[in-house]
Short mmCIF file of C-alpha atoms and ligand atoms in Angstrom, two decimals:
data_model
loop_
_atom_site.label_atom_id
_atom_site.label_comp_id
_atom_site.label_asym_id
_atom_site.label_seq_id
_atom_site.Cartn_x
_atom_site.Cartn_y
_atom_site.Cartn_z
CA MET A 28 49.89 -96.44 -88.53
CA SER A 29 50.44 -95.47 -92.18
CA LEU A 30 51.91 -92.29 -93.13
CA THR A 31 48.57 -90.89 -94.43
CA GLN A 32 46.85 -91.91 -91.23
CA ARG A 33 49.53 -90.12 -89.15
CA ILE A 34 49.15 -86.90 -91.39
CA LEU A 35 45.24 -87.02 -90.95
CA LEU A 36 45.52 -87.48 -87.35
CA ALA A 37 48.02 -84.52 -87.13
CA MET A 38 45.67 -82.50 -89.06
CA VAL A 39 42.70 -83.17 -86.82
CA PHE A 40 44.54 -82.65 -83.62
CA GLY A 41 46.29 -79.58 -85.04
CA LEU A 42 42.88 -77.88 -85.90
CA ILE A 43 41.37 -78.93 -82.48
CA LEU A 44 44.26 -77.41 -80.61
CA GLY A 45 44.18 -74.46 -82.85
CA ALA A 46 40.46 -73.91 -82.11
CA VAL A 47 40.85 -74.30 -78.50
CA LEU A 48 43.69 -71.57 -78.52
CA GLN A 49 41.39 -69.04 -80.73
CA TRP A 50 38.46 -69.86 -78.14
CA ALA A 51 40.74 -69.24 -75.11
CA ASP A 52 41.58 -65.76 -76.71
CA LEU A 53 44.79 -65.41 -75.05
CA PRO A 54 46.37 -61.98 -75.02
CA GLN A 55 49.32 -61.40 -77.38
CA GLU A 56 51.78 -61.18 -74.56
CA HIS A 57 50.72 -64.52 -72.81
CA PHE A 58 53.58 -67.17 -72.71
CA LEU A 59 51.51 -69.61 -74.84
CA SER A 60 50.81 -67.01 -77.68
CA LEU A 61 54.42 -65.90 -77.52
CA TYR A 62 56.53 -69.25 -77.26
CA PHE A 63 54.07 -71.81 -78.34
CA LEU A 64 51.94 -70.32 -81.18
CA ASP A 65 54.17 -67.49 -82.45
CA GLY A 66 57.46 -69.33 -81.63
CA LEU A 67 57.38 -73.22 -81.68
CA ILE A 68 54.32 -73.82 -83.92
CA ASP A 69 54.90 -70.99 -86.34
CA SER A 70 58.60 -71.89 -86.78
CA GLY A 71 57.62 -75.63 -87.06
CA GLY A 72 55.20 -74.90 -90.10
CA LYS A 73 57.41 -72.42 -91.77
CA ILE A 74 60.43 -74.82 -91.52
CA PHE A 75 58.34 -77.63 -93.09
CA VAL A 76 57.20 -75.59 -96.06
CA THR A 77 60.72 -74.20 -96.58
CA LEU A 78 62.17 -77.79 -96.73
CA LEU A 79 59.62 -78.59 -99.41
CA LYS A 80 60.40 -75.52 -101.35
CA MET A 81 64.00 -76.17 -100.92
CA MET A 82 63.55 -79.37 -102.98
CA VAL A 83 61.78 -77.83 -105.75
CA VAL A 84 64.44 -76.36 -107.90
CA PRO A 85 67.14 -78.92 -107.45
CA LEU A 86 64.65 -81.46 -108.12
CA VAL A 87 62.91 -80.08 -111.18
CA PHE A 88 66.22 -79.34 -112.76
CA VAL A 89 67.75 -82.62 -112.38
CA SER A 90 64.75 -84.86 -113.02
CA LEU A 91 63.72 -82.85 -116.05
CA ILE A 92 67.28 -83.08 -117.50
CA CYS A 93 67.16 -86.76 -117.09
CA GLY A 94 63.49 -87.00 -118.70
CA ALA A 95 64.48 -84.48 -121.56
CA ALA A 96 67.64 -86.51 -122.22
CA SER A 97 65.78 -89.68 -122.81
CA LEU A 98 62.95 -88.03 -124.58
CA GLY A 99 65.27 -86.21 -126.98
CA ALA A 100 66.69 -89.76 -127.90
CA THR A 101 63.24 -90.81 -128.90
CA GLY A 102 62.33 -87.45 -130.57
CA SER A 103 59.03 -87.23 -128.76
CA VAL A 104 59.50 -83.90 -126.90
CA GLY A 105 57.38 -81.96 -129.24
CA ARG A 106 54.41 -84.27 -129.37
CA LEU A 107 54.63 -84.73 -125.50
CA GLY A 108 54.70 -80.93 -125.00
CA GLY A 109 51.86 -80.41 -127.24
CA LYS A 110 49.59 -82.98 -125.59
CA THR A 111 50.52 -81.83 -122.09
CA ILE A 112 50.00 -78.09 -122.75
CA GLY A 113 46.88 -78.82 -124.61
CA LEU A 114 45.28 -80.93 -121.97
CA TYR A 115 46.22 -78.38 -119.37
CA LEU A 116 44.57 -75.60 -121.07
CA LEU A 117 41.44 -77.88 -122.00
CA THR A 118 40.90 -78.95 -118.38
CA THR A 119 41.16 -75.18 -117.16
CA ALA A 120 38.73 -74.07 -119.61
CA MET A 121 36.39 -76.98 -118.78
CA ALA A 122 36.89 -76.04 -115.12
CA VAL A 123 36.11 -72.53 -115.35
CA SER A 124 32.97 -73.17 -117.67
CA MET A 125 31.68 -75.57 -115.37
CA ALA A 126 32.19 -73.04 -112.56
CA LEU A 127 30.34 -70.43 -114.38
CA CYS A 128 27.39 -72.61 -115.02
CA MET A 129 27.20 -73.85 -111.48
CA ALA A 130 27.25 -70.17 -110.22
CA LEU A 131 24.59 -69.10 -112.72
CA VAL A 132 22.38 -71.81 -111.37
CA ILE A 133 23.09 -71.06 -107.64
CA ASN A 134 23.24 -67.16 -107.94
CA PRO A 135 25.60 -66.61 -105.04
CA GLY A 136 25.71 -62.90 -105.53
CA LEU A 137 21.86 -62.37 -105.19
CA ASP A 138 21.72 -63.65 -101.81
CA ALA A 139 24.65 -61.65 -100.58
CA THR A 140 23.10 -58.50 -101.95
CA GLU A 141 19.83 -59.08 -99.93
CA ASP A 142 21.14 -59.40 -96.57
CA SER A 143 24.24 -57.09 -96.85
CA ASN A 144 23.41 -53.46 -97.62
CA ASP A 145 26.11 -52.38 -95.14
CA LYS A 146 29.20 -52.72 -97.67
CA SER A 147 31.46 -51.37 -95.17
CA GLN A 148 31.71 -54.64 -93.29
CA TYR A 149 33.83 -56.02 -96.18
CA THR A 150 37.47 -55.58 -96.39
CA ALA A 151 38.78 -52.72 -98.82
CA TYR A 152 40.58 -54.21 -101.72
CA GLU A 153 42.79 -52.20 -104.23
CA GLY A 154 43.41 -53.85 -107.67
CA LYS A 155 46.99 -54.56 -108.81
CA GLN A 156 48.25 -54.11 -112.23
CA ALA A 157 48.69 -57.31 -114.09
CA PRO A 158 51.78 -57.99 -116.27
CA SER A 159 51.00 -57.90 -120.18
CA VAL A 160 50.88 -60.96 -122.13
CA LYS A 161 54.04 -59.82 -124.02
CA ASP A 162 56.12 -59.41 -120.91
CA THR A 163 54.78 -62.74 -119.58
CA LEU A 164 55.93 -64.48 -122.67
CA ILE A 165 59.38 -63.02 -122.86
CA GLY A 166 59.73 -63.78 -119.05
CA ILE A 167 59.48 -67.55 -119.73
CA PHE A 168 63.12 -67.36 -121.29
CA PRO A 169 66.03 -67.18 -118.75
CA SER A 170 68.69 -64.76 -119.56
CA ASN A 171 70.70 -66.15 -116.64
CA PRO A 172 69.79 -69.68 -115.64
CA VAL A 173 71.59 -69.31 -112.32
CA LYS A 174 69.47 -66.28 -111.49
CA ALA A 175 66.38 -68.05 -112.52
CA MET A 176 67.19 -70.96 -110.14
CA ALA A 177 68.15 -68.50 -107.33
CA GLU A 178 64.74 -66.64 -107.85
CA GLY A 179 62.85 -69.91 -108.09
CA LYS A 180 61.45 -68.89 -111.69
CA MET A 181 60.05 -72.18 -112.66
CA LEU A 182 59.17 -71.74 -116.24
CA GLN A 183 62.68 -70.43 -116.80
CA VAL A 184 64.20 -73.30 -115.00
CA ILE A 185 61.97 -75.81 -117.03
CA ILE A 186 63.26 -74.13 -120.33
CA PHE A 187 66.80 -74.41 -119.39
CA ALA A 188 66.61 -77.99 -118.01
CA LEU A 189 64.71 -79.01 -121.07
CA LEU A 190 67.20 -77.53 -123.63
CA MET A 191 70.18 -79.01 -121.60
CA GLY A 192 68.59 -82.36 -121.42
CA LEU A 193 67.91 -82.23 -125.32
CA ALA A 194 71.57 -81.07 -125.83
CA LEU A 195 72.80 -84.03 -123.73
CA SER A 196 71.01 -86.58 -125.81
CA GLN A 197 72.79 -85.14 -128.96
CA ALA A 198 76.29 -84.95 -127.24
CA GLY A 199 77.46 -88.58 -127.65
CA GLU A 200 79.75 -90.04 -125.18
CA ALA A 201 79.98 -86.88 -123.26
CA GLY A 202 76.19 -86.53 -122.92
CA VAL A 203 75.94 -90.23 -121.85
CA ARG A 204 78.42 -89.64 -119.00
CA ILE A 205 76.77 -86.53 -117.83
CA VAL A 206 73.33 -88.10 -117.99
CA SER A 207 74.32 -90.98 -115.85
CA PHE A 208 75.54 -88.52 -113.26
CA PHE A 209 72.19 -86.69 -113.28
CA ASN A 210 70.40 -89.98 -113.12
CA ASP A 211 72.37 -90.79 -109.83
CA LEU A 212 71.82 -87.29 -108.61
CA ASN A 213 68.03 -87.76 -109.32
CA SER A 214 67.77 -90.92 -107.26
CA VAL A 215 69.47 -88.94 -104.30
CA PHE A 216 67.07 -86.26 -104.53
CA MET A 217 64.23 -88.53 -104.36
CA LYS A 218 65.55 -89.96 -101.23
CA MET A 219 65.98 -86.45 -99.86
CA ILE A 220 62.26 -85.80 -100.55
CA THR A 221 61.48 -89.07 -98.83
CA MET A 222 63.05 -87.69 -95.81
CA VAL A 223 61.19 -84.48 -95.95
CA ILE A 224 57.94 -86.27 -96.45
CA MET A 225 58.49 -88.34 -93.25
CA LEU A 226 58.30 -85.07 -91.47
CA THR A 227 54.82 -84.26 -92.99
CA PRO A 228 52.77 -85.17 -90.05
CA TYR A 229 54.68 -82.72 -87.74
CA GLY A 230 54.86 -79.89 -90.36
CA VAL A 231 51.14 -80.51 -90.86
CA PHE A 232 50.28 -80.30 -87.36
CA CYS A 233 52.04 -76.96 -86.80
CA LEU A 234 50.46 -75.41 -89.90
CA MET A 235 46.87 -76.73 -88.74
CA VAL A 236 47.35 -75.46 -85.25
CA LYS A 237 48.26 -72.05 -86.69
CA LEU A 238 45.11 -72.21 -88.99
CA GLY A 239 42.74 -73.23 -86.27
CA ALA A 240 43.96 -70.45 -84.08
CA THR A 241 43.71 -67.63 -86.65
CA VAL A 242 40.97 -68.49 -89.16
CA GLY A 243 37.70 -66.40 -88.56
CA LEU A 244 34.82 -68.76 -89.44
CA GLU A 245 32.24 -65.84 -89.11
CA GLU A 246 33.67 -64.56 -92.47
CA ILE A 247 32.00 -67.53 -94.15
CA GLY A 248 28.58 -66.49 -92.88
CA LYS A 249 28.91 -63.22 -94.75
CA VAL A 250 29.36 -65.00 -98.31
CA PHE A 251 28.17 -68.45 -97.31
CA VAL A 252 26.60 -69.30 -100.79
CA TYR A 253 29.69 -68.04 -102.50
CA PHE A 254 31.79 -70.37 -100.38
CA ILE A 255 29.35 -73.36 -100.92
CA THR A 256 29.37 -72.69 -104.56
CA VAL A 257 33.02 -72.75 -104.98
CA THR A 258 33.30 -75.70 -102.88
CA LEU A 259 30.79 -77.70 -104.83
CA ALA A 260 32.48 -76.84 -108.21
CA LEU A 261 35.89 -77.88 -106.78
CA LEU A 262 34.64 -81.18 -105.66
CA PHE A 263 32.65 -81.77 -108.91
CA HIS A 264 35.76 -81.19 -110.80
CA ALA A 265 38.00 -83.53 -108.79
CA CYS A 266 35.58 -86.41 -108.14
CA ILE A 267 33.62 -86.29 -111.50
CA VAL A 268 35.63 -84.41 -114.27
CA TYR A 269 39.10 -85.84 -113.67
CA PRO A 270 37.91 -89.63 -112.97
CA SER A 271 35.92 -89.20 -116.29
CA LEU A 272 38.99 -88.00 -118.14
CA LEU A 273 41.05 -90.75 -116.76
CA LYS A 274 38.39 -93.33 -117.87
CA THR A 275 37.59 -91.75 -121.31
CA LEU A 276 41.01 -90.52 -122.43
CA ALA A 277 43.23 -93.26 -120.89
CA GLY A 278 40.93 -96.14 -120.13
CA LEU A 279 42.16 -96.29 -116.53
CA SER A 280 40.19 -97.21 -113.56
CA PRO A 281 39.56 -93.77 -111.63
CA ARG A 282 38.86 -95.70 -108.28
CA LEU A 283 42.65 -96.23 -107.76
CA PHE A 284 43.63 -92.73 -108.52
CA LEU A 285 42.37 -90.47 -105.71
CA PRO A 286 43.38 -92.81 -102.83
CA LYS A 287 46.89 -92.85 -104.31
CA MET A 288 46.93 -89.08 -104.22
CA LYS A 289 46.19 -88.79 -100.49
CA GLU A 290 49.64 -87.49 -99.42
CA PRO A 291 50.04 -84.76 -101.91
CA LEU A 292 46.25 -83.83 -101.33
CA LEU A 293 46.84 -83.58 -97.55
CA VAL A 294 50.06 -81.41 -98.10
CA ALA A 295 48.45 -79.14 -100.65
CA LEU A 296 45.52 -78.59 -98.26
CA SER A 297 47.82 -77.69 -95.36
CA THR A 298 50.22 -75.58 -97.32
CA ALA A 299 47.87 -73.95 -99.89
CA SER A 300 50.89 -73.93 -102.24
CA SER A 301 51.08 -76.23 -105.39
CA GLY A 302 54.84 -75.12 -105.72
CA ALA A 303 55.64 -76.36 -102.20
CA THR A 304 53.59 -79.60 -102.76
CA LEU A 305 55.49 -80.21 -105.99
CA PRO A 306 58.15 -82.54 -104.60
CA VAL A 307 55.54 -84.70 -103.06
CA THR A 308 53.27 -84.67 -106.20
CA LEU A 309 56.09 -85.60 -108.28
CA ARG A 310 57.10 -88.69 -106.05
CA THR A 311 53.55 -89.84 -105.97
CA VAL A 312 52.98 -89.56 -109.67
CA GLN A 313 56.04 -91.64 -110.33
CA ASN A 314 56.19 -94.02 -107.40
CA LYS A 315 52.34 -94.59 -106.81
CA LEU A 316 50.72 -93.79 -110.24
CA GLY A 317 53.52 -95.47 -112.33
CA VAL A 318 54.20 -92.46 -114.70
CA ASN A 319 57.83 -92.67 -116.15
CA ASN A 320 60.26 -89.97 -115.24
CA ASN A 321 60.44 -88.86 -118.87
CA VAL A 322 56.78 -87.70 -118.62
CA ALA A 323 56.51 -86.98 -114.95
CA SER A 324 59.52 -84.65 -114.74
CA PHE A 325 58.18 -82.53 -117.43
CA ALA A 326 54.23 -82.46 -116.87
CA VAL A 327 54.25 -82.11 -113.19
CA PRO A 328 56.41 -79.17 -112.79
CA LEU A 329 54.84 -77.49 -115.76
CA GLY A 330 51.45 -78.21 -114.26
CA ALA A 331 52.38 -76.85 -110.97
CA THR A 332 53.32 -73.74 -112.69
CA ILE A 333 50.72 -73.15 -115.32
CA ASN A 334 47.76 -75.54 -114.73
CA MET A 335 45.49 -74.10 -111.89
CA ASP A 336 42.00 -75.48 -112.53
CA GLY A 337 40.81 -74.96 -108.97
CA THR A 338 42.00 -71.31 -109.17
CA ALA A 339 40.12 -70.87 -112.47
CA ILE A 340 37.04 -72.36 -110.79
CA MET A 341 37.32 -69.88 -107.94
CA GLN A 342 37.69 -67.13 -110.36
CA GLY A 343 34.63 -68.19 -112.47
CA VAL A 344 32.37 -68.30 -109.36
CA ALA A 345 33.95 -65.06 -108.07
CA THR A 346 33.23 -63.19 -111.20
CA VAL A 347 29.46 -64.22 -111.31
CA PHE A 348 29.29 -63.30 -107.47
CA ILE A 349 30.80 -60.07 -108.01
CA ALA A 350 28.66 -59.19 -110.95
CA GLN A 351 25.49 -60.25 -109.30
CA TYR A 352 26.34 -58.42 -106.04
CA PHE A 353 26.87 -55.03 -107.89
CA GLY A 354 24.07 -55.66 -110.10
CA TYR A 355 25.92 -56.10 -113.39
CA ASP A 356 24.28 -58.12 -116.30
CA LEU A 357 27.07 -60.16 -118.04
CA GLY A 358 26.18 -61.40 -121.42
CA LEU A 359 27.20 -64.38 -123.37
CA ALA A 360 30.36 -62.64 -124.74
CA ALA A 361 31.39 -61.56 -121.42
CA TYR A 362 31.21 -65.13 -120.16
CA LEU A 363 33.41 -66.33 -123.08
CA THR A 364 35.92 -63.74 -122.17
CA VAL A 365 36.00 -64.87 -118.62
CA ILE A 366 36.56 -68.51 -119.76
CA LEU A 367 39.60 -67.34 -122.02
CA THR A 368 41.04 -64.82 -119.33
CA ALA A 369 40.61 -67.17 -116.32
CA THR A 370 42.50 -69.88 -118.44
CA LEU A 371 45.16 -67.53 -119.20
CA ALA A 372 45.25 -66.09 -115.81
CA SER A 373 45.73 -69.60 -114.54
CA ILE A 374 48.92 -69.89 -116.31
CA GLY A 375 50.09 -66.48 -114.66
CA THR A 376 49.18 -67.43 -111.27
CA ALA A 377 52.03 -68.34 -109.12
CA ALA A 378 51.99 -71.57 -107.26
CA VAL A 379 51.85 -70.01 -103.71
CA PRO A 380 49.11 -69.04 -101.34
CA GLY A 381 46.61 -66.43 -102.39
CA VAL A 382 47.93 -65.47 -105.67
CA GLY A 383 44.62 -66.67 -107.55
CA LEU A 384 42.93 -63.55 -105.83
CA ILE A 385 45.57 -61.18 -107.46
CA THR A 386 45.06 -62.58 -110.95
CA LEU A 387 41.34 -62.41 -110.59
CA THR A 388 41.84 -58.74 -111.04
CA LEU A 389 42.87 -59.60 -114.65
CA VAL A 390 39.40 -61.34 -115.15
CA LEU A 391 37.43 -58.78 -113.55
CA ASP A 392 39.04 -55.93 -115.42
CA GLN A 393 38.54 -57.85 -118.91
CA VAL A 394 34.55 -57.96 -118.22
CA GLY A 395 34.59 -54.20 -116.60
CA LEU A 396 33.69 -55.51 -113.17
CA PRO A 397 35.01 -53.41 -110.11
CA VAL A 398 38.14 -54.98 -108.55
CA GLU A 399 37.29 -53.91 -105.13
CA GLY A 400 34.69 -56.59 -105.29
CA ILE A 401 37.63 -58.92 -104.26
CA GLY A 402 37.24 -57.40 -100.81
CA LEU A 403 34.03 -59.10 -100.59
CA ILE A 404 35.47 -62.62 -100.86
CA ILE A 405 38.92 -62.08 -99.35
CA GLY A 406 37.93 -63.25 -95.84
CA VAL A 407 37.19 -66.68 -96.91
CA ASP A 408 40.01 -66.94 -99.27
CA ARG A 409 42.43 -68.74 -97.17
CA LEU A 410 40.07 -71.70 -96.83
CA LEU A 411 39.22 -71.95 -100.40
CA ASP A 412 42.81 -71.49 -101.33
CA MET A 413 43.41 -74.86 -99.50
CA LEU A 414 40.73 -76.61 -101.39
CA ARG A 415 41.64 -75.13 -104.80
CA THR A 416 45.31 -76.13 -104.49
CA ALA A 417 44.34 -79.64 -103.84
CA VAL A 418 42.43 -79.54 -107.04
CA ASN A 419 45.24 -77.81 -108.67
CA ILE A 420 47.57 -80.65 -108.03
CA THR A 421 45.03 -83.31 -108.78
CA GLY A 422 44.71 -81.75 -112.30
CA ASP A 423 48.51 -81.99 -112.78
CA ALA A 424 48.59 -85.58 -111.55
CA THR A 425 45.48 -86.48 -113.91
CA VAL A 426 47.19 -84.91 -117.04
CA ALA A 427 50.47 -86.38 -116.37
CA THR A 428 48.85 -89.92 -116.06
CA VAL A 429 46.79 -89.44 -119.20
CA VAL A 430 49.78 -88.27 -121.24
CA ALA A 431 51.97 -91.01 -119.77
CA LYS A 432 49.32 -93.72 -120.85
CA SER A 433 49.01 -92.30 -124.43
CA GLU A 434 52.69 -92.36 -124.69
CA GLY A 435 53.32 -95.81 -123.30
CA GLN A 436 55.02 -94.44 -120.61
CA LEU A 437 52.95 -95.61 -117.68
CA ASP A 438 53.66 -98.67 -115.66
CA LEU A 439 50.15 -100.34 -115.36
CA ASP A 440 51.56 -102.70 -112.83
CA VAL A 441 52.44 -99.84 -110.50
CA TYR A 442 49.22 -97.99 -111.28
CA HIS A 443 47.04 -101.06 -110.40
CA ASP A 444 49.03 -101.81 -107.27
CA SER A 445 47.23 -100.04 -104.28
CA GLU A 446 50.23 -100.56 -102.21
CA ALA A 447 52.81 -99.22 -104.73
CA GLY A 448 55.25 -96.46 -103.52
CA SER A 449 53.80 -96.70 -99.86
CA ALA A 450 56.75 -98.31 -98.20
CA ILE A 451 58.08 -94.92 -97.14
CA ASP A 452 58.85 -95.63 -93.58
CA GLY A 453 61.65 -97.98 -94.35
CA MET A 454 62.68 -95.66 -97.26
CA SER A 455 62.56 -98.71 -99.65
CA GLU A 456 60.38 -97.11 -102.37
CA ARG A 457 60.98 -98.09 -105.79
CA ALA A 458 63.99 -96.49 -107.26
CA VAL A 459 62.97 -93.95 -109.79
N1 LIG B 4 47.42 -71.31 -103.92
C1 LIG B 4 47.32 -71.79 -105.20
C2 LIG B 4 48.42 -72.73 -105.64
O1 LIG B 4 49.39 -72.83 -105.16
C3 LIG B 4 47.28 -70.64 -106.20
C4 LIG B 4 46.16 -69.76 -105.95
O2 LIG B 4 45.05 -70.18 -106.54
O3 LIG B 4 46.13 -68.79 -105.19
O4 LIG B 4 47.97 -73.58 -106.45
#
């Protein structure tokens, strides 16, 4: 069985087992709850996510140094950076605009108002203070790179690695020696990721058992139309918008793209964290889609940090939902503000589970909607978080591929080979 098939099987069996455990409604002190669910399964899932996260900082740091060093030699860093950031902002603005249109057609909030006069059934939510734009901007630069790495501050690590790579490209003999060391280290880290990825079926199984045992499907019933609207908008973006961008901007066949993304998609679905999925996304973008390390090492970590199209989609639909629910009438100017703030909020959303709801506060504040409205949708957010994280990472891979194609950094043979990079079991994947 291929790795993807094993992950899928683990997902299905995990969910079924979890659902059975939820149905059995075992008391907290039952040995199955104590030692199996809260013990073995919970630890298994957490260890898997931790192993993925363990790889993020070393991998981004080393692969970006290698990438920046060879980009520095060609002098194309500025152009590449401009294109990548521009496309990230564009796709996010497109995502939230499309989500707003869809929500305005479906009207998810009108439905909820009618059958839910009892507002007390929803979870209370208190808004949190969002950081200012100035602080966010200053915060991108590390005063202490070691601290940035220790705290996993991705943008700070990216800035430091980028500068170090550029400096190495200009440091003559010494630079060449050190870059060659980092290139070797990069290959070693890629092998480490392959080892962690081989554990994915077990990790995903544990995460899915936990999800199946804890998720409350009755929450969906309360905001069913909202749930469906977000899901439809996410599917539209992933299955229509991204393939169209690949076709029109890069002239690539989109048919090959999504099947190659299966592994990172499944990991994103089960972890709901684009940060934890980053090592798998990076490996796929390089080994399966054929994006050169020069582009991938910069575009993918940057995307995982600032590009959250799925999150922006949820925020667009949520804004319309909350406005309709509380009877606010938002005009065109307010919708434009939503597009702008959701795009910026996507930059500020950390790549971990659930943060999209926190940055939604920022969007609601801007258009004067009550942040307590978030309490209405919090119950279904875990499931939507899984779906939007899958869209977030698909966006990163799409932009990385488009930019690589435009820079002549895409290996078309690899892109067109449906088997490329899948020889993971024998660990014989193409050296990066
Ligand atoms: N979980 C999302 C991610 O990691 C962020 C969010 O929308 O909460 O991409």
